[in-house]
């Protein structure tokens, strides 16, 4: 076998062949140690050795300390509790750090898309509500009734007021933008003389259109 003879001649003598065998055996043994994830019966030493060989941090926190995200993204305070639990699960599964980073990138991008979509839907529904109520009440009553709905919460602490108006209905729409609820708030305020009087907004300019436009801006804000 001329090919085999050429390979053997590279070693020069038997000692060179022996060194080659020893090195190959060492490589095989090291590969066996790192080829597969440690099983349920693996010793702590075997687990530590595997993690060291594959770049897995010693503790779950290590994933987040060295987390590399795309486009300069960082984990927000609201994200950290979620990812702390996620890092624990990934550590138990002996997941490589790059896997954790990939999932983190996907999650943050997905949540950003959801937030953008929700904001666009909120804006659309807010305009739809405004147009619906203006058509139903007419310009003059629209301004007066919207003010009634607003003064109903004028003495409510801001944190509670925002908590109520920014809450979402089962269909995902904001309470403060729902036409049925705005009408309900206006009706409740009408039944309280003090609040009903406070809802009257005089127009110093004598131009109802300007009052309505300002009211619309206030609602949108």
Coordinates of N, CA and C in Angstrom, one line a residue:
X1 N 0.9 -1.2 0.0 CA 0.0 0.0 0.0 C 0.9 1.2 0.0
X2 N 1.1 1.8 -1.1 CA 2.0 2.9 -1.3 C 1.6 4.1 -0.4
X3 N 0.3 4.4 -0.4 CA -0.2 5.5 0.4 C 0.1 5.4 1.9
X4 N -0.1 4.1 2.4 CA 0.1 3.9 3.8 C 1.6 4.0 4.1
X5 N 2.5 3.5 3.1 CA 3.9 3.6 3.3 C 4.4 5.0 3.4
X6 N 3.8 5.9 2.6 CA 4.2 7.3 2.6 C 3.8 8.0 4.0
X7 N 2.7 7.6 4.5 CA 2.2 8.1 5.8 C 3.2 7.6 6.9
X8 N 3.6 6.4 6.9 CA 4.5 5.9 7.9 C 5.9 6.5 7.8
X9 N 6.3 6.8 6.6 CA 7.7 7.4 6.5 C 7.7 8.8 7.1
X10 N 6.6 9.5 7.3 CA 6.6 10.8 7.9 C 7.0 10.8 9.4
X11 N 6.8 9.6 10.0 CA 7.2 9.5 11.4 C 8.7 9.2 11.6
X12 N 9.3 8.8 10.7 CA 10.8 8.6 10.8 C 11.1 7.3 11.5
X13 N 10.6 7.1 12.7 CA 10.8 5.8 13.5 C 9.6 5.5 14.3
X14 N 9.7 4.4 15.1 CA 8.6 4.0 15.9 C 8.2 5.0 17.0
X15 N 9.2 5.8 17.5 CA 8.8 6.7 18.6 C 7.9 7.8 18.0
X16 N 8.1 8.3 16.8 CA 7.2 9.3 16.2 C 5.8 8.7 16.1
X17 N 5.7 7.5 15.7 CA 4.4 6.8 15.5 C 3.7 6.7 16.9
X18 N 4.5 6.4 17.9 CA 3.9 6.3 19.3 C 3.4 7.7 19.8
X19 N 4.1 8.8 19.5 CA 3.7 10.1 19.9 C 2.4 10.5 19.3
X20 N 2.3 10.1 18.0 CA 1.0 10.4 17.2 C -0.2 9.6 17.9
X21 N 0.0 8.4 18.2 CA -1.1 7.6 18.9 C -1.5 8.2 20.2
X22 N -0.5 8.6 21.0 CA -0.8 9.2 22.3 C -1.6 10.5 22.1
X23 N -1.2 11.3 21.2 CA -1.9 12.6 21.0 C -3.3 12.4 20.5
X24 N -3.5 11.4 19.6 CA -4.8 11.1 19.1 C -5.7 10.6 20.3
X25 N -5.2 9.7 21.1 CA -5.9 9.2 22.2 C -6.3 10.3 23.2
X26 N -5.5 11.3 23.4 CA -5.8 12.4 24.3 C -7.0 13.2 23.7
X27 N -6.9 13.5 22.4 CA -7.9 14.2 21.7 C -9.3 13.5 21.8
X28 N -9.2 12.2 21.6 CA -10.5 11.4 21.7 C -11.1 11.5 23.1
X29 N -10.2 11.4 24.1 CA -10.8 11.4 25.5 C -11.3 12.8 25.8
X30 N -10.7 13.9 25.3 CA -11.2 15.2 25.6 C -12.5 15.4 24.9
X31 N -12.6 14.9 23.7 CA -13.8 15.1 22.9 C -15.0 14.3 23.5
X32 N -14.7 13.2 24.1 CA -15.8 12.4 24.8 C -16.3 13.2 26.0
X33 N -15.4 13.9 26.6 CA -15.9 14.7 27.8 C -16.8 15.9 27.5
X34 N -16.6 16.5 26.3 CA -17.3 17.7 26.0 C -18.3 17.5 24.8
X35 N -18.4 16.3 24.3 CA -19.3 16.1 23.1 C -20.8 16.2 23.5
X36 N -21.2 15.7 24.6 CA -22.6 15.7 25.0 C -22.8 16.3 26.3
X37 N -24.0 16.8 26.6 CA -24.3 17.5 27.8 C -24.3 16.4 28.9
X38 N -24.0 16.8 30.1 CA -23.9 15.9 31.3 C -25.3 15.3 31.5
X39 N -25.4 14.0 31.8 CA -26.6 13.4 32.1 C -27.1 13.6 33.5
X40 N -28.2 13.0 33.9 CA -28.7 13.1 35.2 C -27.8 12.6 36.3
X41 N -27.0 11.6 35.9 CA -26.1 11.0 36.9 C -24.7 11.6 36.9
X42 N -24.5 12.7 36.2 CA -23.2 13.3 36.1 C -22.8 13.9 37.5
X43 N -21.6 13.8 37.8 CA -21.1 14.3 39.1 C -20.9 15.9 38.9
X44 N -20.9 16.6 40.0 CA -20.7 18.1 40.0 C -19.4 18.4 39.3
X45 N -18.3 17.5 39.4 CA -17.1 17.8 38.8 C -17.2 17.7 37.3
X46 N -18.0 16.7 36.8 CA -18.2 16.5 35.4 C -19.0 17.7 34.8
X47 N -20.0 18.1 35.5 CA -20.8 19.2 35.1 C -19.9 20.5 35.0
X48 N -19.1 20.7 36.0 CA -18.2 21.9 36.0 C -17.2 21.9 34.8
X49 N -16.7 20.7 34.6 CA -15.7 20.5 33.5 C -16.4 20.8 32.2
X50 N -17.6 20.3 32.0 CA -18.3 20.5 30.7 C -18.6 22.0 30.5
X51 N -19.1 22.6 31.5 CA -19.4 24.0 31.4 C -18.2 24.9 31.1
X52 N -17.1 24.5 31.7 CA -15.9 25.3 31.5 C -15.4 25.1 30.1
X53 N -15.5 23.9 29.6 CA -15.0 23.6 28.2 C -15.9 24.2 27.1
X54 N -17.2 24.5 27.5 CA -18.1 25.0 26.5 C -18.4 26.5 26.7
X55 N -17.8 27.1 27.7 CA -18.0 28.5 27.9 C -19.2 28.9 28.7
X56 N -19.9 27.9 29.3 CA -21.1 28.2 30.1 C -20.7 28.8 31.4
X57 N -21.3 29.8 31.9 CA -20.9 30.4 33.2 C -21.1 29.5 34.3
X58 N -20.4 29.7 35.4 CA -20.5 28.9 36.6 C -21.9 29.0 37.2
X59 N -22.5 30.3 37.2 CA -23.8 30.6 37.8 C -24.7 31.2 36.8
X60 N -26.0 31.1 36.9 CA -27.0 31.6 36.0 C -26.7 33.1 35.7
X61 N -26.4 33.8 36.8 CA -26.2 35.3 36.7 C -25.1 35.6 35.6
X62 N -24.2 34.7 35.4 CA -23.2 35.0 34.4 C -23.7 35.2 33.0
X63 N -24.8 34.6 32.7 CA -25.4 34.8 31.3 C -25.7 36.2 31.1
X64 N -26.4 36.9 32.1 CA -26.8 38.2 32.0 C -25.7 39.2 32.2
X65 N -24.7 38.9 32.9 CA -23.6 39.8 33.1 C -22.8 40.0 31.8
X66 N -22.8 39.0 31.0 CA -22.0 39.0 29.7 C -23.0 39.0 28.5
X67 N -24.2 39.3 28.7 CA -25.2 39.2 27.7 C -24.9 40.2 26.5
X68 N -24.8 39.7 25.3 CA -24.6 40.6 24.1 C -25.8 40.6 23.3
X69 N -26.4 41.8 23.2 CA -27.6 42.0 22.4 C -27.4 42.9 21.2
X70 N -28.2 42.7 20.2 CA -28.0 43.4 18.9 C -28.5 44.8 19.0
X71 N -28.0 45.7 18.2 CA -28.4 47.1 18.0 C -28.4 47.9 19.3
X72 N -27.4 47.5 20.2 CA -27.3 48.3 21.4 C -28.4 48.1 22.5
X73 N -29.2 47.1 22.3 CA -30.3 46.9 23.3 C -29.8 46.5 24.6
X74 N -30.5 46.8 25.7 CA -30.2 46.4 27.0 C -31.5 45.9 27.7
X75 N -31.3 45.1 28.7 CA -32.5 44.7 29.5 C -33.0 45.8 30.4
X76 N -34.3 46.1 30.3 CA -34.9 47.1 31.2 C -35.2 46.4 32.6
X77 N -35.5 47.3 33.5 CA -35.8 46.8 34.9 C -37.0 45.8 34.9
X78 N -37.9 46.0 34.0 CA -39.1 45.1 34.0 C -38.7 43.8 33.3
X79 N -37.7 43.8 32.5 CA -37.3 42.5 31.8 C -36.4 41.6 32.7
X80 N -35.7 42.3 33.7 CA -34.7 41.5 34.4 C -35.3 40.3 35.2
X81 N -36.4 40.5 35.9 CA -37.0 39.4 36.7 C -37.3 38.2 35.8
X82 N -37.8 38.5 34.6 CA -38.1 37.4 33.6 C -36.9 36.7 33.2
X83 N -35.8 37.5 32.9 CA -34.6 36.9 32.4 C -33.8 36.2 33.5
X84 N -34.0 36.6 34.7 CA -33.3 35.9 35.8 C -33.8 34.5 35.9
X85 N -35.2 34.3 35.8 CA -35.7 33.0 35.8 C -35.4 32.2 34.5
X86 N -35.3 32.9 33.4 CA -34.9 32.3 32.2 C -33.5 31.8 32.2
X87 N -32.6 32.6 32.8 CA -31.2 32.2 32.9 C -31.0 30.9 33.8
X88 N -31.9 30.8 34.8 CA -31.8 29.6 35.7 C -32.1 28.4 34.9
X89 N -33.2 28.5 34.1 CA -33.7 27.3 33.3 C -32.6 27.0 32.3
X90 N -32.0 28.0 31.6 CA -31.0 27.7 30.6 C -29.7 27.1 31.3
X91 N -29.4 27.5 32.5 CA -28.2 27.0 33.2 C -28.4 25.5 33.5
X92 N -29.6 25.2 33.9 CA -29.9 23.8 34.2 C -29.8 22.9 33.0
X93 N -30.1 23.5 31.8 CA -30.1 22.8 30.5 C -28.7 22.8 29.9
X94 N -27.7 23.5 30.5 CA -26.4 23.7 30.0 C -26.4 24.3 28.7
X95 N -27.2 25.4 28.5 CA -27.3 26.1 27.2 C -26.1 27.0 27.0
X96 N -25.5 27.0 25.8 CA -24.4 27.9 25.5 C -24.8 29.4 25.6
X97 N -24.0 30.3 26.0 CA -24.3 31.7 26.1 C -24.9 32.3 24.9
X98 N -24.4 31.9 23.7 CA -25.0 32.5 22.5 C -26.4 32.2 22.3
X99 N -26.9 31.0 22.8 CA -28.3 30.7 22.7 C -29.1 31.6 23.5
X100 N -28.6 31.9 24.7 CA -29.4 32.8 25.6 C -29.5 34.2 25.0
X101 N -28.4 34.7 24.4 CA -28.4 36.0 23.7 C -29.3 36.0 22.6
X102 N -29.4 34.9 21.8 CA -30.3 34.9 20.7 C -31.8 35.0 21.1
X103 N -32.1 34.2 22.2 CA -33.5 34.3 22.7 C -33.8 35.7 23.2
X104 N -32.9 36.3 23.9 CA -33.1 37.6 24.5 C -33.3 38.6 23.4
X105 N -32.6 38.5 22.3 CA -32.8 39.4 21.2 C -34.2 39.3 20.6
X106 N -34.6 38.0 20.4 CA -35.9 37.8 19.9 C -37.0 38.3 20.8
X107 N -36.9 38.0 22.1 CA -37.9 38.5 23.0 C -38.1 40.0 23.1
X108 N -37.0 40.7 23.2 CA -37.0 42.2 23.2 C -37.6 42.7 21.9
X109 N -37.2 42.2 20.8 CA -37.8 42.6 19.5 C -39.3 42.3 19.4
X110 N -39.7 41.2 19.9 CA -41.1 40.8 19.9 C -41.9 41.7 20.7
X111 N -41.4 42.0 21.9 CA -42.2 42.9 22.9 C -42.3 44.3 22.3
X112 N -41.2 44.7 21.6 CA -41.2 46.1 21.0 C -42.3 46.2 19.9
X113 N -42.4 45.1 19.1 CA -43.4 45.1 18.1 C -44.8 45.1 18.7
X114 N -45.0 44.3 19.8 CA -46.3 44.3 20.4 C -46.7 45.7 21.0
X115 N -45.7 46.4 21.6 CA -46.0 47.7 22.2 C -46.3 48.7 21.1
X116 N -45.6 48.6 19.9 CA -45.9 49.5 18.8 C -47.3 49.3 18.3
X117 N -47.6 48.0 18.1 CA -48.9 47.6 17.6 C -50.0 48.1 18.5
X118 N -49.8 48.0 19.8 CA -50.8 48.4 20.8 C -51.0 49.9 20.8
X119 N -49.9 50.6 20.7 CA -50.0 52.1 20.6 C -50.7 52.5 19.4
X120 N -50.5 51.9 18.3 CA -51.2 52.3 17.0 C -52.7 52.0 17.1
X121 N -53.0 50.8 17.7 CA -54.4 50.5 17.9 C -55.1 51.4 18.9
X122 N -54.4 51.8 20.0 CA -54.9 52.8 20.9 C -55.3 54.1 20.2
X123 N -54.3 54.6 19.4 CA -54.6 55.9 18.7 C -55.8 55.8 17.8
X124 N -55.9 54.7 17.0 CA -57.0 54.5 16.1 C -58.3 54.5 16.9
X125 N -58.4 53.8 18.0 CA -59.6 53.7 18.7 C -59.9 55.0 19.4
X126 N -59.0 55.8 19.8 CA -59.2 57.1 20.4 C -59.9 58.0 19.4
X127 N -59.3 58.0 18.2 CA -59.9 58.9 17.2 C -61.3 58.4 16.8
X128 N -61.5 57.1 16.7 CA -62.8 56.5 16.4 C -63.8 56.9 17.5
X129 N -63.4 56.9 18.7 CA -64.3 57.3 19.9 C -64.7 58.7 19.8
X130 N -63.7 59.6 19.5 CA -64.0 61.0 19.4 C -65.0 61.3 18.3
X131 N -64.8 60.7 17.1 CA -65.7 60.9 16.0 C -67.1 60.4 16.3
X132 N -67.1 59.2 16.9 CA -68.4 58.6 17.3 C -69.2 59.5 18.2
X133 N -68.6 60.0 19.3 CA -69.3 60.9 20.2 C -69.6 62.3 19.7
X134 N -68.8 62.8 18.8 CA -69.1 64.1 18.2 C -70.3 64.0 17.3
X135 N -70.4 62.8 16.6 CA -71.6 62.6 15.7 C -72.8 62.4 16.6
X136 N -72.7 61.7 17.7 CA -73.9 61.4 18.5 C -74.3 62.6 19.3
X137 N -73.4 63.4 19.9 CA -73.7 64.5 20.8 C -73.9 65.8 20.0
X138 N -73.1 66.0 18.9 CA -73.0 67.3 18.3 C -71.9 68.1 18.9
X139 N -71.3 69.1 18.2 CA -70.2 69.8 18.7 C -70.3 70.4 20.1
X140 N -71.4 71.1 20.3 CA -71.5 71.8 21.6 C -71.6 70.8 22.7
X141 N -72.5 69.8 22.6 CA -72.7 68.9 23.7 C -71.5 67.9 23.8
X142 N -70.8 67.7 22.8 CA -69.6 66.9 22.8 C -68.6 67.5 23.8
X143 N -68.3 68.8 23.7 CA -67.4 69.5 24.6 C -67.9 69.5 26.0
X144 N -69.2 69.8 26.2 CA -69.7 69.8 27.6 C -69.7 68.4 28.2
X145 N -70.1 67.4 27.5 CA -70.1 66.0 28.1 C -68.8 65.5 28.3
X146 N -67.8 65.8 27.5 CA -66.4 65.3 27.7 C -65.9 65.9 29.0
X147 N -66.2 67.2 29.2 CA -65.8 67.9 30.4 C -66.4 67.3 31.6
X148 N -67.7 66.9 31.5 CA -68.4 66.3 32.6 C -67.6 65.0 33.0
X149 N -67.3 64.2 32.0 CA -66.6 62.9 32.2 C -65.2 63.2 32.9
X150 N -64.6 64.3 32.5 CA -63.3 64.6 33.1 C -63.3 65.0 34.5
X151 N -64.3 65.9 34.8 CA -64.4 66.4 36.2 C -64.9 65.4 37.2
X152 N -65.4 64.3 36.7 CA -65.8 63.2 37.6 C -64.6 62.7 38.4
X153 N -63.4 62.8 37.8 CA -62.2 62.3 38.4 C -61.3 63.4 39.0
X154 N -61.8 64.7 39.0 CA -60.9 65.8 39.3 C -60.4 65.7 40.8
X155 N -61.1 65.1 41.7 CA -60.6 65.0 43.1 C -60.0 63.7 43.4
X156 N -59.9 62.8 42.4 CA -59.3 61.5 42.6 C -57.8 61.6 42.5
X157 N -57.1 61.0 43.4 CA -55.6 61.0 43.3 C -55.1 60.6 42.0
X158 N -54.1 61.2 41.5 CA -53.6 60.9 40.1 C -53.3 59.5 39.9
X159 N -52.6 58.8 40.8 CA -52.3 57.4 40.7 C -53.5 56.6 40.5
X160 N -54.5 56.8 41.2 CA -55.8 56.1 41.1 C -56.5 56.4 39.8
X161 N -56.5 57.7 39.5 CA -57.2 58.1 38.3 C -56.6 57.5 37.0
X162 N -55.3 57.6 37.0 CA -54.6 57.0 35.8 C -54.7 55.4 35.8
X163 N -54.8 54.9 37.0 CA -55.0 53.4 37.1 C -56.3 53.0 36.5
X164 N -57.3 53.8 36.7 CA -58.7 53.5 36.2 C -58.8 53.8 34.7
X165 N -58.3 55.0 34.3 CA -58.5 55.3 32.9 C -57.6 54.6 32.0
X166 N -56.4 54.1 32.5 CA -55.4 53.4 31.7 C -55.6 51.9 31.8
X167 N -56.6 51.5 32.6 CA -56.9 50.0 32.6 C -57.5 49.6 31.3
X168 N -57.5 48.3 31.0 CA -57.9 47.8 29.7 C -59.2 46.9 29.9
X169 N -60.1 47.1 29.0 CA -61.2 46.2 28.9 C -60.8 44.8 28.5
X170 N -61.7 43.8 28.6 CA -61.4 42.5 28.1 C -61.0 42.4 26.7
X171 N -61.5 43.4 25.9 CA -61.1 43.4 24.4 C -59.8 44.1 24.2
X172 N -59.1 44.6 25.3 CA -57.8 45.3 25.2 C -57.9 46.8 25.0
X173 N -59.1 47.3 25.0 CA -59.2 48.8 24.8 C -59.1 49.5 26.1
X174 N -58.6 50.7 26.1 CA -58.4 51.5 27.3 C -59.8 52.0 27.8
X175 N -60.0 51.9 29.1 CA -61.2 52.4 29.8 C -61.5 53.8 29.5
X176 N -60.4 54.7 29.5 CA -60.6 56.1 29.3 C -60.9 56.5 27.9
X177 N -60.8 55.6 27.0 CA -61.1 55.9 25.6 C -62.4 55.2 25.1
X178 N -63.1 54.5 26.0 CA -64.2 53.7 25.5 C -65.5 54.6 25.5
X179 N -66.2 54.7 24.4 CA -67.3 55.6 24.3 C -68.4 55.4 25.3
X180 N -68.7 54.1 25.5 CA -69.8 53.8 26.5 C -69.4 54.2 27.9
X181 N -68.1 54.1 28.2 CA -67.7 54.5 29.6 C -67.6 56.0 29.7
X182 N -67.2 56.7 28.6 CA -67.2 58.2 28.6 C -68.6 58.7 28.8
X183 N -69.6 58.1 28.2 CA -71.0 58.5 28.3 C -71.4 58.2 29.8
X184 N -71.0 57.1 30.3 CA -71.4 56.7 31.7 C -70.8 57.7 32.7
X185 N -69.5 58.1 32.5 CA -68.8 59.1 33.4 C -69.5 60.4 33.3
X186 N -69.9 60.8 32.1 CA -70.6 62.1 31.9 C -71.9 62.1 32.6
X187 N -72.6 61.0 32.5 CA -74.0 60.9 33.1 C -73.9 60.9 34.6
X188 N -72.9 60.2 35.2 CA -72.7 60.2 36.6 C -72.3 61.6 37.1
X189 N -71.5 62.4 36.4 CA -71.2 63.7 36.8 C -72.4 64.6 36.7
X190 N -73.3 64.4 35.8 CA -74.5 65.2 35.6 C -75.4 65.1 36.8
X191 N -75.3 63.9 37.5 CA -76.1 63.7 38.7 C -75.6 64.3 40.0
X192 N -74.4 64.9 39.9 CA -73.8 65.6 41.0 C -73.7 67.1 40.7
X193 N -74.6 67.9 41.3 CA -74.7 69.3 40.9 C -73.3 70.0 40.9
X194 N -72.5 69.7 41.9 CA -71.2 70.4 42.1 C -70.3 70.1 40.9
X195 N -70.3 68.8 40.4 CA -69.4 68.4 39.3 C -70.0 68.9 38.0
X196 N -71.4 68.9 37.9 CA -72.0 69.3 36.7 C -71.7 70.8 36.4
X197 N -71.7 71.6 37.5 CA -71.4 73.1 37.3 C -70.0 73.3 36.9
X198 N -69.1 72.4 37.5 CA -67.6 72.6 37.2 C -67.3 72.2 35.8
X199 N -68.2 71.5 35.1 CA -67.9 71.0 33.8 C -68.2 72.1 32.7
X200 N -68.8 73.2 33.1 CA -69.2 74.3 32.1 C -67.9 75.1 31.9
X201 N -67.5 75.1 30.6 CA -66.3 75.8 30.2 C -66.7 77.0 29.4
X202 N -66.6 78.2 29.9 CA -66.9 79.4 29.1 C -66.0 79.6 28.0
X203 N -66.4 80.2 26.9 CA -65.6 80.5 25.7 C -65.4 82.0 25.7
X204 N -64.2 82.5 26.2 CA -63.9 83.9 26.2 C -63.9 84.5 24.8
X205 N -63.5 83.7 23.8 CA -63.3 84.1 22.5 C -64.6 84.2 21.7
X206 N -65.6 83.5 22.3 CA -66.9 83.4 21.6 C -66.9 82.5 20.4
X207 N -65.8 81.7 20.3 CA -65.7 80.8 19.2 C -65.8 79.3 19.7
X208 N -66.9 78.7 19.6 CA -67.1 77.3 20.1 C -66.1 76.3 19.4
X209 N -65.8 76.6 18.1 CA -64.9 75.7 17.4 C -63.5 75.6 18.0
X210 N -63.0 76.8 18.5 CA -61.7 76.8 19.2 C -61.8 76.0 20.5
X211 N -62.9 76.1 21.2 CA -63.0 75.4 22.4 C -63.0 73.9 22.1
X212 N -63.7 73.5 21.1 CA -63.8 72.0 20.7 C -62.4 71.5 20.3
X213 N -61.7 72.3 19.5 CA -60.4 71.9 19.1 C -59.4 71.7 20.2
X214 N -59.5 72.7 21.2 CA -58.7 72.5 22.4 C -59.0 71.3 23.2
X215 N -60.3 71.1 23.3 CA -60.8 69.9 24.0 C -60.3 68.6 23.4
X216 N -60.3 68.6 22.0 CA -59.8 67.4 21.3 C -58.3 67.2 21.6
X217 N -57.6 68.3 21.6 CA -56.2 68.2 21.9 C -55.9 67.7 23.3
X218 N -56.7 68.1 24.3 CA -56.6 67.7 25.6 C -56.9 66.2 25.7
X219 N -57.9 65.7 25.0 CA -58.3 64.3 25.0 C -57.2 63.5 24.4
X220 N -56.6 63.9 23.3 CA -55.6 63.2 22.6 C -54.3 63.1 23.5
X221 N -54.0 64.2 24.2 CA -52.9 64.2 25.1 C -53.0 63.2 26.2

